[in-house]
Amino acid sequence: MKRLIIITGASSGMGAEFARQIYAKKLPENTEMWLIAREDDKLANFAKTLTGGNIGVRTFAFDLGGAVGARRVKEMIDDEQKRGEFVIDLLINNAGFGTYGPFSETDPAREMAMIDLNCTALTGICGFALPHMQRGGRIINVASLAAFMPLGNFAVYAATKSYVMSFSVALAAELRDRGISVCALCPGSVSTNFANVASNGKRREVLNGCDPCKVVAHCLKASRCGHKVALWGLKWKFKAFMTRFIGRYLGARMAYIFNKRPH
């Protein structure tokens, strides 16, 4: 029986790092990795860098946003089912983006597109994948340290990631008896292209970004150990812990005043 690993947002950043680290492991030869991202050339070029592994790799380039994107994944799964039996061993929902700036100064269409990708597509993909998962299967949903508190200048993004974390923990509780684990990765600043996208090119790099290799390695280990939330580094764990003692409004107001972001 074929065993599938599905990674979204896989052409760069943490999605690409997930693919690299998983591909480098010794896996059953009947395993196939599906990499999904929006940009065809970028995804194809990245896939070519995966060498030395013993599993197959397939790429799928399309916009994952919203219910339409999630249904595209369902179509892929349905097509695979016609070819023969398979099981989804690991699903990593990494695709997503953020926007910087006060809500009143951001493009509403872009904010809605962010909700479509960060929340709607992720939810649908989990739902379409679950019927094909068995005991020992794992889901990793990429949330954020921003999930722990409402944040001014980051209002919609923080709200979407709060949804991802809440949904993931609840799903973990529901799937425990089936032996399927769910882990929400909640990173702080990581050295990816996130800031460039969120700032519309005004901030080229994430400030004080951590190494994505370490964040991904920790998450994969946490997922294998059955952890519900993955937080790498004492600094992020401390910040997450301290949100318990700061009122939601106060936290959002302080972020709005003291954490201005270019947009």
PDB file of N, CA, C and O in Angstrom, residues 191-219:
ATOM      1  N   SER A 191      13.449  33.020   9.964  1.00  0.00           N
ATOM      2  CA  SER A 191      14.075  33.597   8.770  1.00  0.00           C
ATOM      3  C   SER A 191      13.502  32.967   7.497  1.00  0.00           C
ATOM      4  O   SER A 191      14.040  32.012   6.948  1.00  0.00           O
ATOM      5  N   THR A 192      12.378  33.519   7.050  1.00  0.00           N
ATOM      6  CA  THR A 192      11.730  33.101   5.809  1.00  0.00           C
ATOM      7  C   THR A 192      11.352  34.352   5.024  1.00  0.00           C
ATOM      8  O   THR A 192      11.721  35.468   5.396  1.00  0.00           O
ATOM      9  N   ASN A 193      10.555  34.185   3.978  1.00  0.00           N
ATOM     10  CA  ASN A 193      10.100  35.307   3.155  1.00  0.00           C
ATOM     11  C   ASN A 193       8.845  35.960   3.728  1.00  0.00           C
ATOM     12  O   ASN A 193       8.229  36.807   3.075  1.00  0.00           O
ATOM     13  N   PHE A 194       8.463  35.595   4.946  1.00  0.00           N
ATOM     14  CA  PHE A 194       7.205  36.061   5.530  1.00  0.00           C
ATOM     15  C   PHE A 194       7.111  37.583   5.569  1.00  0.00           C
ATOM     16  O   PHE A 194       6.107  38.166   5.152  1.00  0.00           O
ATOM     17  N   ALA A 195       8.140  38.238   6.096  1.00  0.00           N
ATOM     18  CA  ALA A 195       8.089  39.693   6.271  1.00  0.00           C
ATOM     19  C   ALA A 195       7.997  40.413   4.937  1.00  0.00           C
ATOM     20  O   ALA A 195       7.300  41.431   4.812  1.00  0.00           O
ATOM     21  N   ASN A 196       8.679  39.917   3.921  1.00  0.00           N
ATOM     22  CA  ASN A 196       8.638  40.540   2.609  1.00  0.00           C
ATOM     23  C   ASN A 196       7.223  40.550   2.051  1.00  0.00           C
ATOM     24  O   ASN A 196       6.766  41.550   1.479  1.00  0.00           O
ATOM     25  N   VAL A 197       6.503  39.439   2.235  1.00  0.00           N
ATOM     26  CA  VAL A 197       5.119  39.348   1.766  1.00  0.00           C
ATOM     27  C   VAL A 197       4.206  40.206   2.631  1.00  0.00           C
ATOM     28  O   VAL A 197       3.376  40.969   2.133  1.00  0.00           O
ATOM     29  N   ALA A 198       4.355  40.090   3.949  1.00  0.00           N
ATOM     30  CA  ALA A 198       3.462  40.791   4.876  1.00  0.00           C
ATOM     31  C   ALA A 198       3.578  42.306   4.759  1.00  0.00           C
ATOM     32  O   ALA A 198       2.600  43.036   4.988  1.00  0.00           O
ATOM     33  N   SER A 199       4.764  42.801   4.412  1.00  0.00           N
ATOM     34  CA  SER A 199       5.005  44.251   4.346  1.00  0.00           C
ATOM     35  C   SER A 199       4.905  44.792   2.932  1.00  0.00           C
ATOM     36  O   SER A 199       5.231  45.951   2.697  1.00  0.00           O
ATOM     37  N   ASN A 200       4.492  43.951   1.977  1.00  0.00           N
ATOM     38  CA  ASN A 200       4.454  44.364   0.568  1.00  0.00           C
ATOM     39  C   ASN A 200       5.822  44.835   0.082  1.00  0.00           C
ATOM     40  O   ASN A 200       5.930  45.811  -0.658  1.00  0.00           O
ATOM     41  N   GLY A 201       6.860  44.144   0.525  1.00  0.00           N
ATOM     42  CA  GLY A 201       8.214  44.441   0.076  1.00  0.00           C
ATOM     43  C   GLY A 201       8.936  45.516   0.847  1.00  0.00           C
ATOM     44  O   GLY A 201      10.109  45.801   0.567  1.00  0.00           O
ATOM     45  N   LYS A 202       8.287  46.112   1.843  1.00  0.00           N
ATOM     46  CA  LYS A 202       8.923  47.204   2.604  1.00  0.00           C
ATOM     47  C   LYS A 202       9.898  46.682   3.660  1.00  0.00           C
ATOM     48  O   LYS A 202      10.777  47.407   4.114  1.00  0.00           O
ATOM     49  N   ARG A 203       9.723  45.444   4.102  1.00  0.00           N
ATOM     50  CA  ARG A 203      10.681  44.818   5.015  1.00  0.00           C
ATOM     51  C   ARG A 203      11.110  43.505   4.371  1.00  0.00           C
ATOM     52  O   ARG A 203      10.344  42.554   4.314  1.00  0.00           O
ATOM     53  N   ARG A 204      12.328  43.475   3.885  1.00  0.00           N
ATOM     54  CA  ARG A 204      12.777  42.346   3.073  1.00  0.00           C
ATOM     55  C   ARG A 204      12.993  41.081   3.898  1.00  0.00           C
ATOM     56  O   ARG A 204      12.802  39.974   3.409  1.00  0.00           O
ATOM     57  N   GLU A 205      13.394  41.249   5.162  1.00  0.00           N
ATOM     58  CA  GLU A 205      13.711  40.085   5.981  1.00  0.00           C
ATOM     59  C   GLU A 205      13.039  40.188   7.337  1.00  0.00           C
ATOM     60  O   GLU A 205      12.801  41.282   7.852  1.00  0.00           O
ATOM     61  N   VAL A 206      12.751  39.040   7.926  1.00  0.00           N
ATOM     62  CA  VAL A 206      12.204  38.985   9.276  1.00  0.00           C
ATOM     63  C   VAL A 206      13.262  39.454  10.265  1.00  0.00           C
ATOM     64  O   VAL A 206      14.416  39.025  10.194  1.00  0.00           O
ATOM     65  N   LEU A 207      12.888  40.351  11.173  1.00  0.00           N
ATOM     66  CA  LEU A 207      13.843  40.852  12.158  1.00  0.00           C
ATOM     67  C   LEU A 207      14.142  39.767  13.195  1.00  0.00           C
ATOM     68  O   LEU A 207      13.228  39.148  13.748  1.00  0.00           O
ATOM     69  N   ASN A 208      15.416  39.554  13.451  1.00  0.00           N
ATOM     70  CA  ASN A 208      15.857  38.588  14.474  1.00  0.00           C
ATOM     71  C   ASN A 208      15.232  37.213  14.259  1.00  0.00           C
ATOM     72  O   ASN A 208      14.821  36.533  15.213  1.00  0.00           O
ATOM     73  N   GLY A 209      15.178  36.816  13.001  1.00  0.00           N
ATOM     74  CA  GLY A 209      14.558  35.543  12.669  1.00  0.00           C
ATOM     75  C   GLY A 209      15.404  34.353  13.101  1.00  0.00           C
ATOM     76  O   GLY A 209      16.633  34.369  13.006  1.00  0.00           O
ATOM     77  N   CYS A 210      14.751  33.297  13.576  1.00  0.00           N
ATOM     78  CA  CYS A 210      15.436  32.073  13.979  1.00  0.00           C
ATOM     79  C   CYS A 210      15.633  31.154  12.779  1.00  0.00           C
ATOM     80  O   CYS A 210      14.953  31.274  11.752  1.00  0.00           O
ATOM     81  N   ASP A 211      16.529  30.223  12.927  1.00  0.00           N
ATOM     82  CA  ASP A 211      16.861  29.272  11.869  1.00  0.00           C
ATOM     83  C   ASP A 211      15.683  28.314  11.653  1.00  0.00           C
ATOM     84  O   ASP A 211      15.292  27.584  12.564  1.00  0.00           O
ATOM     85  N   PRO A 212      15.099  28.289  10.442  1.00  0.00           N
ATOM     86  CA  PRO A 212      13.972  27.384  10.202  1.00  0.00           C
ATOM     87  C   PRO A 212      14.336  25.909  10.361  1.00  0.00           C
ATOM     88  O   PRO A 212      13.471  25.098  10.673  1.00  0.00           O
ATOM     89  N   CYS A 213      15.600  25.569  10.160  1.00  0.00           N
ATOM     90  CA  CYS A 213      16.031  24.171  10.334  1.00  0.00           C
ATOM     91  C   CYS A 213      15.762  23.691  11.750  1.00  0.00           C
ATOM     92  O   CYS A 213      15.255  22.578  11.968  1.00  0.00           O
ATOM     93  N   LYS A 214      16.104  24.517  12.736  1.00  0.00           N
ATOM     94  CA  LYS A 214      15.919  24.138  14.130  1.00  0.00           C
ATOM     95  C   LYS A 214      14.435  24.084  14.492  1.00  0.00           C
ATOM     96  O   LYS A 214      13.992  23.190  15.226  1.00  0.00           O
ATOM     97  N   VAL A 215      13.667  25.036  13.980  1.00  0.00           N
ATOM     98  CA  VAL A 215      12.232  25.085  14.287  1.00  0.00           C
ATOM     99  C   VAL A 215      11.526  23.853  13.729  1.00  0.00           C
ATOM    100  O   VAL A 215      10.714  23.216  14.409  1.00  0.00           O
ATOM    101  N   VAL A 216      11.841  23.506  12.494  1.00  0.00           N
ATOM    102  CA  VAL A 216      11.207  22.354  11.849  1.00  0.00           C
ATOM    103  C   VAL A 216      11.630  21.051  12.517  1.00  0.00           C
ATOM    104  O   VAL A 216      10.801  20.171  12.761  1.00  0.00           O
ATOM    105  N   ALA A 217      12.916  20.913  12.821  1.00  0.00           N
ATOM    106  CA  ALA A 217      13.396  19.692  13.465  1.00  0.00           C
ATOM    107  C   ALA A 217      12.705  19.487  14.811  1.00  0.00           C
ATOM    108  O   ALA A 217      12.301  18.372  15.161  1.00  0.00           O
ATOM    109  N   HIS A 218      12.575  20.558  15.567  1.00  0.00           N
ATOM    110  CA  HIS A 218      11.893  20.465  16.865  1.00  0.00           C
ATOM    111  C   HIS A 218      10.432  20.082  16.675  1.00  0.00           C
ATOM    112  O   HIS A 218       9.880  19.262  17.429  1.00  0.00           O
ATOM    113  N   CYS A 219       9.772  20.664  15.682  1.00  0.00           N
ATOM    114  CA  CYS A 219       8.360  20.362  15.441  1.00  0.00           C
ATOM    115  C   CYS A 219       8.161  18.901  15.064  1.00  0.00           C
ATOM    116  O   CYS A 219       7.230  18.247  15.559  1.00  0.00           O
TER     117      CYS A 219
END
